[in-house]
Coordinates of C-alpha atoms in Angstrom, one line a residue:
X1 CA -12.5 27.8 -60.1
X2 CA -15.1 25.3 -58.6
X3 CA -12.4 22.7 -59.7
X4 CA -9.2 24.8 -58.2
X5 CA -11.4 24.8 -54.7
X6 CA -12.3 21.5 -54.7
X7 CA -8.4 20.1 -55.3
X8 CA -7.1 22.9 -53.1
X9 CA -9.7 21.3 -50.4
X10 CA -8.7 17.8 -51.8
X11 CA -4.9 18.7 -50.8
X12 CA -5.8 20.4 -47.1
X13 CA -7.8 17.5 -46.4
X14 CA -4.7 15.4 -46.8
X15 CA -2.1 17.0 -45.5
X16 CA -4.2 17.3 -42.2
X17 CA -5.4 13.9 -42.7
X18 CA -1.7 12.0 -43.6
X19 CA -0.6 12.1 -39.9
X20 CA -3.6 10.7 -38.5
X21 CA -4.3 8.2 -41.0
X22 CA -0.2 7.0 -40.4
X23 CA -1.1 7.0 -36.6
X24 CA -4.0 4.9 -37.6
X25 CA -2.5 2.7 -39.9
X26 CA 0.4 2.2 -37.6
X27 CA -1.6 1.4 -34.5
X28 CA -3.5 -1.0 -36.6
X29 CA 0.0 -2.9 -37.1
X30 CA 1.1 -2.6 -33.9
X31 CA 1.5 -5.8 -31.7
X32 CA -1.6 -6.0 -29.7
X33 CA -1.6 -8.1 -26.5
X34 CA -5.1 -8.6 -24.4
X35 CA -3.8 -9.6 -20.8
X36 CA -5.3 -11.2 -18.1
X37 CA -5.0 -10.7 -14.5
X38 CA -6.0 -10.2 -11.5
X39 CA -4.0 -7.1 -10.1
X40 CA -7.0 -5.2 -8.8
X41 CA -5.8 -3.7 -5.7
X42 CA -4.3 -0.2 -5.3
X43 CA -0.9 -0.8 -4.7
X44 CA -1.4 -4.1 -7.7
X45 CA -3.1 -1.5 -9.9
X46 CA -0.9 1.0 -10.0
X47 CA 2.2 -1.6 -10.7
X48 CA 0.4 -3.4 -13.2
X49 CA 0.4 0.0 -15.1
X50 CA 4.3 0.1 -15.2
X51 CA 3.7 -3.4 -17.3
X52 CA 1.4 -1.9 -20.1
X53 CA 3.1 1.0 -20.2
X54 CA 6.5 -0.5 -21.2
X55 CA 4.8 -2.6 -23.4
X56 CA 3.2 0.8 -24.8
X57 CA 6.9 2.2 -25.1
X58 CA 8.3 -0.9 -26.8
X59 CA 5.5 -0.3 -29.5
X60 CA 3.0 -2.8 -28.8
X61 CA -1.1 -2.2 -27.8
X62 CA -2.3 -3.2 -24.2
X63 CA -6.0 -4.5 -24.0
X64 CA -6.4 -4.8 -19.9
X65 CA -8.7 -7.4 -19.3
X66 CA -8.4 -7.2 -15.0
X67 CA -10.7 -9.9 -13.1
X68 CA -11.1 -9.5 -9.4
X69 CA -9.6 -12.5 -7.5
X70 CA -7.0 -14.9 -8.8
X71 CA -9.4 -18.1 -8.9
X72 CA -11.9 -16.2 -10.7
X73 CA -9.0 -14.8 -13.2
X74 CA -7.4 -18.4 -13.8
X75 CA -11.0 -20.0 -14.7
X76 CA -12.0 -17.6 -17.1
X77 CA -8.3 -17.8 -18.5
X78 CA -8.6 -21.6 -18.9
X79 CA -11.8 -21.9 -19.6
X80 CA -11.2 -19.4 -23.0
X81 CA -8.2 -21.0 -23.7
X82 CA -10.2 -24.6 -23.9
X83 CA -13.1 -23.2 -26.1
X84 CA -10.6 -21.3 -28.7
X85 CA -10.9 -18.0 -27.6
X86 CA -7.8 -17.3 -25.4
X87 CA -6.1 -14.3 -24.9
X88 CA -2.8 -13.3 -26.0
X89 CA -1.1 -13.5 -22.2
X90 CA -2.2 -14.3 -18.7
X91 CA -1.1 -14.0 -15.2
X92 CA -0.6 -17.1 -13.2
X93 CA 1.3 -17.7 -9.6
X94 CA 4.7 -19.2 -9.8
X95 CA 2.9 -23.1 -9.4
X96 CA 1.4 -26.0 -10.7
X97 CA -1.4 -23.7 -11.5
X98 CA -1.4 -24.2 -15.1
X99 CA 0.2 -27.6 -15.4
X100 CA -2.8 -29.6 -16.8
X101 CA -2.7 -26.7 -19.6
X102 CA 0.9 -27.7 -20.6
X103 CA 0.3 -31.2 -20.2
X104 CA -2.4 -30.3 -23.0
X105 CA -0.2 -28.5 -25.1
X106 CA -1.9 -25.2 -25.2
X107 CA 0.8 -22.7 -24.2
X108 CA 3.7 -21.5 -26.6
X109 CA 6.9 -22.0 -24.8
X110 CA 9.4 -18.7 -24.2
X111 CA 12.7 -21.0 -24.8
X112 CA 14.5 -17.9 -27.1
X113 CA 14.2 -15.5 -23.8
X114 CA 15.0 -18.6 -21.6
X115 CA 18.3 -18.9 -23.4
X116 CA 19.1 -15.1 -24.2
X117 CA 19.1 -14.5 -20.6
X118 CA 20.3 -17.9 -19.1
X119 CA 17.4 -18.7 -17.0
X120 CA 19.3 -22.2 -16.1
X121 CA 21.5 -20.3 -14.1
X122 CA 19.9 -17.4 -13.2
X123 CA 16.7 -18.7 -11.5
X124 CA 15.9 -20.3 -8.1
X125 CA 15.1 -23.6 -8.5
X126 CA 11.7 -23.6 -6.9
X127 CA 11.0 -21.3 -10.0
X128 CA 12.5 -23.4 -12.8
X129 CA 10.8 -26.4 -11.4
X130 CA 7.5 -25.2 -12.5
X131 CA 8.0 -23.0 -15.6
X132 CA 10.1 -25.7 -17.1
X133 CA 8.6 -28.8 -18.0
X134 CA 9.7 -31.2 -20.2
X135 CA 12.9 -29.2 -21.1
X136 CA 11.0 -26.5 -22.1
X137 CA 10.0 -23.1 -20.6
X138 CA 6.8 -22.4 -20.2
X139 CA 6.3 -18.9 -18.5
X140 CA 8.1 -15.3 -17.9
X141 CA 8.8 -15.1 -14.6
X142 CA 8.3 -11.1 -13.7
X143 CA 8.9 -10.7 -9.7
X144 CA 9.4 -13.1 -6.6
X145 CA 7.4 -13.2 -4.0
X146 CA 7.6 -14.8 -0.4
X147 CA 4.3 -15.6 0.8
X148 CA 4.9 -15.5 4.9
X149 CA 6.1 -12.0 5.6
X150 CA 5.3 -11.0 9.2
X151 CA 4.0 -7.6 8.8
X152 CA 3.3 -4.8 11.7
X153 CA 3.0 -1.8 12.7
X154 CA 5.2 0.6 14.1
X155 CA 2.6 2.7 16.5
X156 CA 0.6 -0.5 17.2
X157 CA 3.9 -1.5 19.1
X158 CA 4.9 1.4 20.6
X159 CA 1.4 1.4 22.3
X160 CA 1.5 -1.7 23.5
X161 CA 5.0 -1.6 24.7
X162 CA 6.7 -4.0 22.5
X163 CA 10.4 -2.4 21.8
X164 CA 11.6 -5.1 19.6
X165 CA 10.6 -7.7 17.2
X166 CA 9.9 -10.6 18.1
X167 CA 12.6 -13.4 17.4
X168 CA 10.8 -17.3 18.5
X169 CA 7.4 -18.2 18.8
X170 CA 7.3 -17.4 22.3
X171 CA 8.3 -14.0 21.9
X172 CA 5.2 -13.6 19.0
X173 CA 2.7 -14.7 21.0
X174 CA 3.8 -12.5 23.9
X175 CA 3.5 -9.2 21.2
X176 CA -0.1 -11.0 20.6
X177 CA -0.6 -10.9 24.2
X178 CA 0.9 -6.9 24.9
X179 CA -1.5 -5.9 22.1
X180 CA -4.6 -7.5 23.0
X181 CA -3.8 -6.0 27.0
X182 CA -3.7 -2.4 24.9
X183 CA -7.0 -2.9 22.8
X184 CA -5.6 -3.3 19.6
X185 CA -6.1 -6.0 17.7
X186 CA -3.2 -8.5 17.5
X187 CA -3.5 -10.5 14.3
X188 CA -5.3 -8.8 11.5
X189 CA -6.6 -11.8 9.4
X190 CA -8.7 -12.4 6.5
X191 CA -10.9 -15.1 6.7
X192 CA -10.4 -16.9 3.5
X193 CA -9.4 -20.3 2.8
X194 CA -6.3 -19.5 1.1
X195 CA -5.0 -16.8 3.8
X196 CA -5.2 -19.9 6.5
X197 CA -3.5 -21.7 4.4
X198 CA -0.8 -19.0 4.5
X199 CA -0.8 -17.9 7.8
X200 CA -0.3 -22.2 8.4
X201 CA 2.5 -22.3 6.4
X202 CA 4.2 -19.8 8.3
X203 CA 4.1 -21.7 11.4
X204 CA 5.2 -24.7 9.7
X205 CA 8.2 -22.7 8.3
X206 CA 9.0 -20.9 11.4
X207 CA 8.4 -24.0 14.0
X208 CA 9.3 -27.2 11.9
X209 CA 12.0 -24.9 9.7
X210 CA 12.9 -26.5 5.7
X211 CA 13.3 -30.0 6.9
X212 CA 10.1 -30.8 8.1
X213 CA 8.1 -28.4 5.6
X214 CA 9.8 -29.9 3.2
X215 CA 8.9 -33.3 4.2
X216 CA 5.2 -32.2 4.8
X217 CA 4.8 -30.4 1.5
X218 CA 7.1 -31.8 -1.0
X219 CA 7.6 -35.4 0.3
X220 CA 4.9 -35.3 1.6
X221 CA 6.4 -38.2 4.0
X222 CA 2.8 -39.7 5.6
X223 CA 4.9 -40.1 9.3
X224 CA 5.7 -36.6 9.4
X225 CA 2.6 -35.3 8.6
X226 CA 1.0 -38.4 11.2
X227 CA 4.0 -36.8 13.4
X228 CA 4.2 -35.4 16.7
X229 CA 6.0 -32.1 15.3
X230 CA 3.1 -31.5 13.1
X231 CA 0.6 -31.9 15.8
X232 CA 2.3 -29.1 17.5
X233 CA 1.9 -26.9 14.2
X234 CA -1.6 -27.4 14.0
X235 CA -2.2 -26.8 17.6
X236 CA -0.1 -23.3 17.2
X237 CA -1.5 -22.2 14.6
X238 CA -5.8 -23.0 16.0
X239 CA -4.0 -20.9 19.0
X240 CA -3.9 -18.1 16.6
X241 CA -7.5 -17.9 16.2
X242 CA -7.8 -16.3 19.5
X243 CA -5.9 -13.1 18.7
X244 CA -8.0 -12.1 15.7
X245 CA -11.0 -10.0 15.6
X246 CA -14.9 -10.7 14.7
X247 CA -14.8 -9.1 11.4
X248 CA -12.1 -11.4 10.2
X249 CA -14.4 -14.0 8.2
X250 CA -15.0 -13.4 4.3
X251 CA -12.9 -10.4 4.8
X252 CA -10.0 -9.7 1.7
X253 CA -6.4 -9.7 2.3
X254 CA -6.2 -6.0 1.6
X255 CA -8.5 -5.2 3.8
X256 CA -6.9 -6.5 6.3
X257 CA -3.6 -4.9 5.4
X258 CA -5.5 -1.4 6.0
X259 CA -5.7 -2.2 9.5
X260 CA -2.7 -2.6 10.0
X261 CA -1.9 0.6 8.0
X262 CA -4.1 2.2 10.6
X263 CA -2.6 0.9 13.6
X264 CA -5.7 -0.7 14.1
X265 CA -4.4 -3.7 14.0
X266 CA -0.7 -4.8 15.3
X267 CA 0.2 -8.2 13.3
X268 CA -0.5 -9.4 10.0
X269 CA 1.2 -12.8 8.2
X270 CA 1.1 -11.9 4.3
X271 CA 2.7 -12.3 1.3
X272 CA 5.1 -9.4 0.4
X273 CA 2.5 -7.9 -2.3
X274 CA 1.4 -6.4 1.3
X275 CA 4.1 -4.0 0.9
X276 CA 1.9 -2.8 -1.9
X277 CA -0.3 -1.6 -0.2
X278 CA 1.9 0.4 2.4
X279 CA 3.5 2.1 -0.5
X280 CA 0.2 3.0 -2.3
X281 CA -0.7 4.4 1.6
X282 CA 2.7 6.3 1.1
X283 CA 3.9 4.6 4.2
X284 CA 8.0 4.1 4.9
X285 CA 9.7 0.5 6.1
X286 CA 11.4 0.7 9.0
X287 CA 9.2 4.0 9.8
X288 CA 5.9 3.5 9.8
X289 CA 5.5 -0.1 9.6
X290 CA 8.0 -3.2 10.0
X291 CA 8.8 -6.5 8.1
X292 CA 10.3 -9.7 8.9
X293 CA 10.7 -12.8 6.5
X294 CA 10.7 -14.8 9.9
X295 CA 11.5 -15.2 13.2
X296 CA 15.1 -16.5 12.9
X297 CA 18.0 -16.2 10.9
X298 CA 17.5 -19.6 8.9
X299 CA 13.9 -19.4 8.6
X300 CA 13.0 -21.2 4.8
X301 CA 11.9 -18.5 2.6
X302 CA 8.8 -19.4 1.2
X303 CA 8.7 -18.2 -2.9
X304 CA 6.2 -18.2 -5.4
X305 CA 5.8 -15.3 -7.7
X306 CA 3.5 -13.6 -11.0
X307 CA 4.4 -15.4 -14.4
X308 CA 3.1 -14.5 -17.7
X309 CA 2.2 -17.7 -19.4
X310 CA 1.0 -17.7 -23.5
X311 CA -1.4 -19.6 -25.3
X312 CA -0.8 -21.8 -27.9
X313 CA -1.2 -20.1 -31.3
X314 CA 0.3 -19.9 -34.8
X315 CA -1.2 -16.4 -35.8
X316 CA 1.9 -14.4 -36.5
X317 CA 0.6 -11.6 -35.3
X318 CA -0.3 -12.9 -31.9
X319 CA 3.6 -14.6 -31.6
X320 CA 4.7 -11.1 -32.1
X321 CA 2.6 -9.6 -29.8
X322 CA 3.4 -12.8 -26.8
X323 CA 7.2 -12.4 -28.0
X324 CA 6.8 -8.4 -27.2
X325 CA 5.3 -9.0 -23.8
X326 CA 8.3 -11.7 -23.0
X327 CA 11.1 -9.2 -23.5
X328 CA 9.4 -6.5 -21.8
X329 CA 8.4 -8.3 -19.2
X330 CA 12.2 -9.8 -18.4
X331 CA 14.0 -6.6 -18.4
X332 CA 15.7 -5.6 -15.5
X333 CA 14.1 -1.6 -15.4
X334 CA 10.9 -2.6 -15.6
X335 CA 11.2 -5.6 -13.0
X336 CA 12.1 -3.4 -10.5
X337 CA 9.7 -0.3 -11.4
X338 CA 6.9 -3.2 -11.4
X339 CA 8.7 -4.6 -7.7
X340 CA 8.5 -1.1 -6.5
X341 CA 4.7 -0.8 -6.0
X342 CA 4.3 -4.2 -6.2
X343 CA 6.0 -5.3 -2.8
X344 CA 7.9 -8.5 -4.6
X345 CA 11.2 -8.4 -5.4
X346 CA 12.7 -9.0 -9.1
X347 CA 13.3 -12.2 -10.3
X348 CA 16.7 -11.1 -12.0
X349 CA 19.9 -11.2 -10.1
X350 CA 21.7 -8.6 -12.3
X351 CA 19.3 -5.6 -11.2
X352 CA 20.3 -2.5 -9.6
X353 CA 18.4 -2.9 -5.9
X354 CA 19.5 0.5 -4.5
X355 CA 16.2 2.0 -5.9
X356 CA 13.8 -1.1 -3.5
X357 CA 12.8 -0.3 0.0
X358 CA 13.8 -1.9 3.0
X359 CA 11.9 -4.6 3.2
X360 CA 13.1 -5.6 -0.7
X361 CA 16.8 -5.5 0.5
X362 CA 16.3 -8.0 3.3
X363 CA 14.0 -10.6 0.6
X364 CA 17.3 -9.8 -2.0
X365 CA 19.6 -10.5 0.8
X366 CA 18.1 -13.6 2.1
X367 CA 18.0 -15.2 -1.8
X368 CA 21.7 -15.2 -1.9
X369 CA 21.5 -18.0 0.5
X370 CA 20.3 -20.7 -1.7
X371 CA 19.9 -23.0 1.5
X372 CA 17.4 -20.8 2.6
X373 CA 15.2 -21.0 -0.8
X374 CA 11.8 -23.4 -0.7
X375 CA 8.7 -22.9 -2.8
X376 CA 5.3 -22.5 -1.0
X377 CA 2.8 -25.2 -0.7
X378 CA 1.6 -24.8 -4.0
X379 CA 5.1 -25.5 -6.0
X380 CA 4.9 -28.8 -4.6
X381 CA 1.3 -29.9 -4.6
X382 CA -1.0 -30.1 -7.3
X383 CA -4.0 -28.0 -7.4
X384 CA -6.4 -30.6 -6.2
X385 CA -4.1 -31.5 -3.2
X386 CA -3.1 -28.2 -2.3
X387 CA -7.1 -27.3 -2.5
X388 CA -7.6 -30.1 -0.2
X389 CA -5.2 -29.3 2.2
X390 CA -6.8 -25.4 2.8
X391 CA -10.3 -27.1 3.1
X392 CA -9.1 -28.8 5.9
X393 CA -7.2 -26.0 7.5
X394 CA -10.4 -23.6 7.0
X395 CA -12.6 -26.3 9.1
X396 CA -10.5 -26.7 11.4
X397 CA -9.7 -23.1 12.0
X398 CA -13.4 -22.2 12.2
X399 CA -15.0 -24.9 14.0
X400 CA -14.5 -27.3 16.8
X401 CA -12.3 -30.3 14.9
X402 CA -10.4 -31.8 17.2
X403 CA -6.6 -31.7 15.9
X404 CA -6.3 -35.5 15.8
X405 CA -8.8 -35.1 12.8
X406 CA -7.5 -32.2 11.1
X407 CA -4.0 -34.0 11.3
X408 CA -5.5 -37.5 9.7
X409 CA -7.0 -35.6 7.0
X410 CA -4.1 -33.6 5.8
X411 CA -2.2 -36.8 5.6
X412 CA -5.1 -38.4 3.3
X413 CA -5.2 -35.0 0.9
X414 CA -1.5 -35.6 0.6
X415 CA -0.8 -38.9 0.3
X416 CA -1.5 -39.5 -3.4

């Protein structure tokens, strides 16, 4: 009997058991893919979910490894990739950003998705100029972004008075003036080197338009930038500085977002992940809060965007896993799920855009006009120039450099 028991136990034991140890043995196999990023705010959170959880549905195993700050997230990335621990994917801004790593050969290239979906064709060619190199692909690209929105809200105007957007420079710095009269304040701004460096680039784009922001960034042509024209950008954009608050120093772009989200604040130049954050506040554009990609009709429109990029490896396991994330990460559904909370816009042309907000529309719109497309600063210059540049800009926004200066050392970042 003892002997019965103990194989009718044997046999309960297993058929309970089987499933799990299937779901065990299964997960083991399963494609597993440690990310890093730096999608840490709420709106970048809550998108960043839509990605593991597509890659969960196409059977592989997400191990979120989020760091705080994009600097921060490309060092560690880098910096585990050079002492043979790297992860199986990492984020990485549409750029020159991880160049030198190419250059090194330590990324696997994504040429079989490059070719499946046409990417020659299909991308703008401020995004192929930095994911291919050397004939090869080198990142996914998952969303587009334009880094110089003008971003504000709906009851800060209505307070003041303002009944329309502003369409010139003039007219912005007239809403600066109405909401400064009504005690709001004007420009909500956070105080970190690579939000001047932003909120400059805007006034380059939207004074100088493409030809001379081209010529400054991607020629950079030392008479322009010695030029009278981009005297009067620097000057602009120092005038700035008197239309944001004290609090503005150190403070994170988010943040600064909020206030605007309050109505605390009436202005804020920003890359469209903003929109994020109104979405995650469940505010409505074109109700609650307003966008414009510039303040004219042929304003360039400044693109960067998130790419996946994969280290080098020849563990099989690890291909399959980066091959996973690739084809997820391309798909049309999920590039617009992701776009949703995000605030960018999908980097496919073939997606369906009724399901994006307002704001989206106007950014998918504008794209169709090829003459209108330029990279941001950081597509054309490398890291080290681009890093000198917003040093200068910082300086000169926060103390007393006389423009002459600011103007000579910009041109000496630049010229090499």
């Amino acid at each position: 009997m003892s002997t019965v028991r103990t194989l009718a136990a044997a046999c309960a034991w297993l058929c309970v058991s089987a499933p799990a140890l299937a779901a065990s043995a299964s997960a083991t196999q399963a494609p597993k893919a440690e990310v890093i990023h730096w999608w840490t705010s709420g709106g970048e959170s809550a998108a960043v979910k839509q990605v593991a959880q597509a890659y969960q549905q196409a059977g592989g195993v997400w191990i979120d490894t989020a760091i705080a700050g994009g600097d921060q997230s490309r060092a560690v990335t880098i910096n585990r990739i050079v002492g043979g621990n790297p992860p199986t994917a990492a984020q990485f801004n549409t750029s020159k950003q991880f160049l030198d790593v190419i250059e090194a050969g330590m990324l696997n290239d994504v040429d079989t998705v490059a070719r499946a979906q046409n990417w020659d064709q299909m991308l703008p060619p401020p995004i192929i100029d930095v994911i291919k190199v050397g004939g090869h692909y080198y990142a996914v690209p998952l969303n587009i972004h334009m880094q110089t929105w003008f971003w504000y809200s709906k009851p800060a105007f209505k307070k003041a008075g303002i009944d329309k957007e502003p369409a010139s420079m003039a007219e912005f710095f007239t809403a600066l003036d109405k909401l400064k009269a009504a005690g709001i304040i004007p420009l909500a701004h956070g105080g970190q080197s690579w939000q001047e460096n932003v909120l400059f680039s805007a006034i380059l784009a939207n004074m100088g338009g493409k030809e001379l922001y081209l010529k400054a960034f991607r020629d950079r042509d030392q008479a322009t930038l010695l030029g009278p024209a981009f005297r009067n950008v620097l000057l602009t954009f120092k005038r700035l500085k008197s239309y944001v608050d004290p609090g503005s120093p150190g403070r994170n772009w988010n943040d600064a977002t909020a206030l605007v989200i309050s109505g605390k604040a009436g202005f804020q130049v920003m890359g469209d992940w903003a929109k994020g954050e109104f979405t995650n506040a469940r505010q409505i554009a074109g109700q609650h809060y307003g966008c414009m990609a510039g303040l004219g009709p042929s304003t360039p429109y400044l693109i960067q965007g998130d790419v996946f990029v994969f280290p080098k490896t020849d563990d099989g396991k690890t291909v399959r896993a980066q091959q996973l994330l690739a084809n997820v990460v391309s798909q049309p559904v999920l590039q617009v799920g992701f776009s949703k909370l995000k605030g960018s816009i999908p980097v496919r042309t073939d997606v369906d855009a009724a399901e994006l907000d307002l704001c989206a529309q106007k950014g998918l719109e504008i794209m169709k006009d090829r003459t209108r497309q330029a990279g941001v600063s950081e597509v054309y210059l490398t890291p080290d120039q681009n890093g000198a540049m917003q040093d200068v800009l910082t300086a000169y926004w926060n103390t007393s450099m006389p423009v002459e200066k600011a103007q000579k050392s910009i041109a000496n970042a630049l010229k090499y």
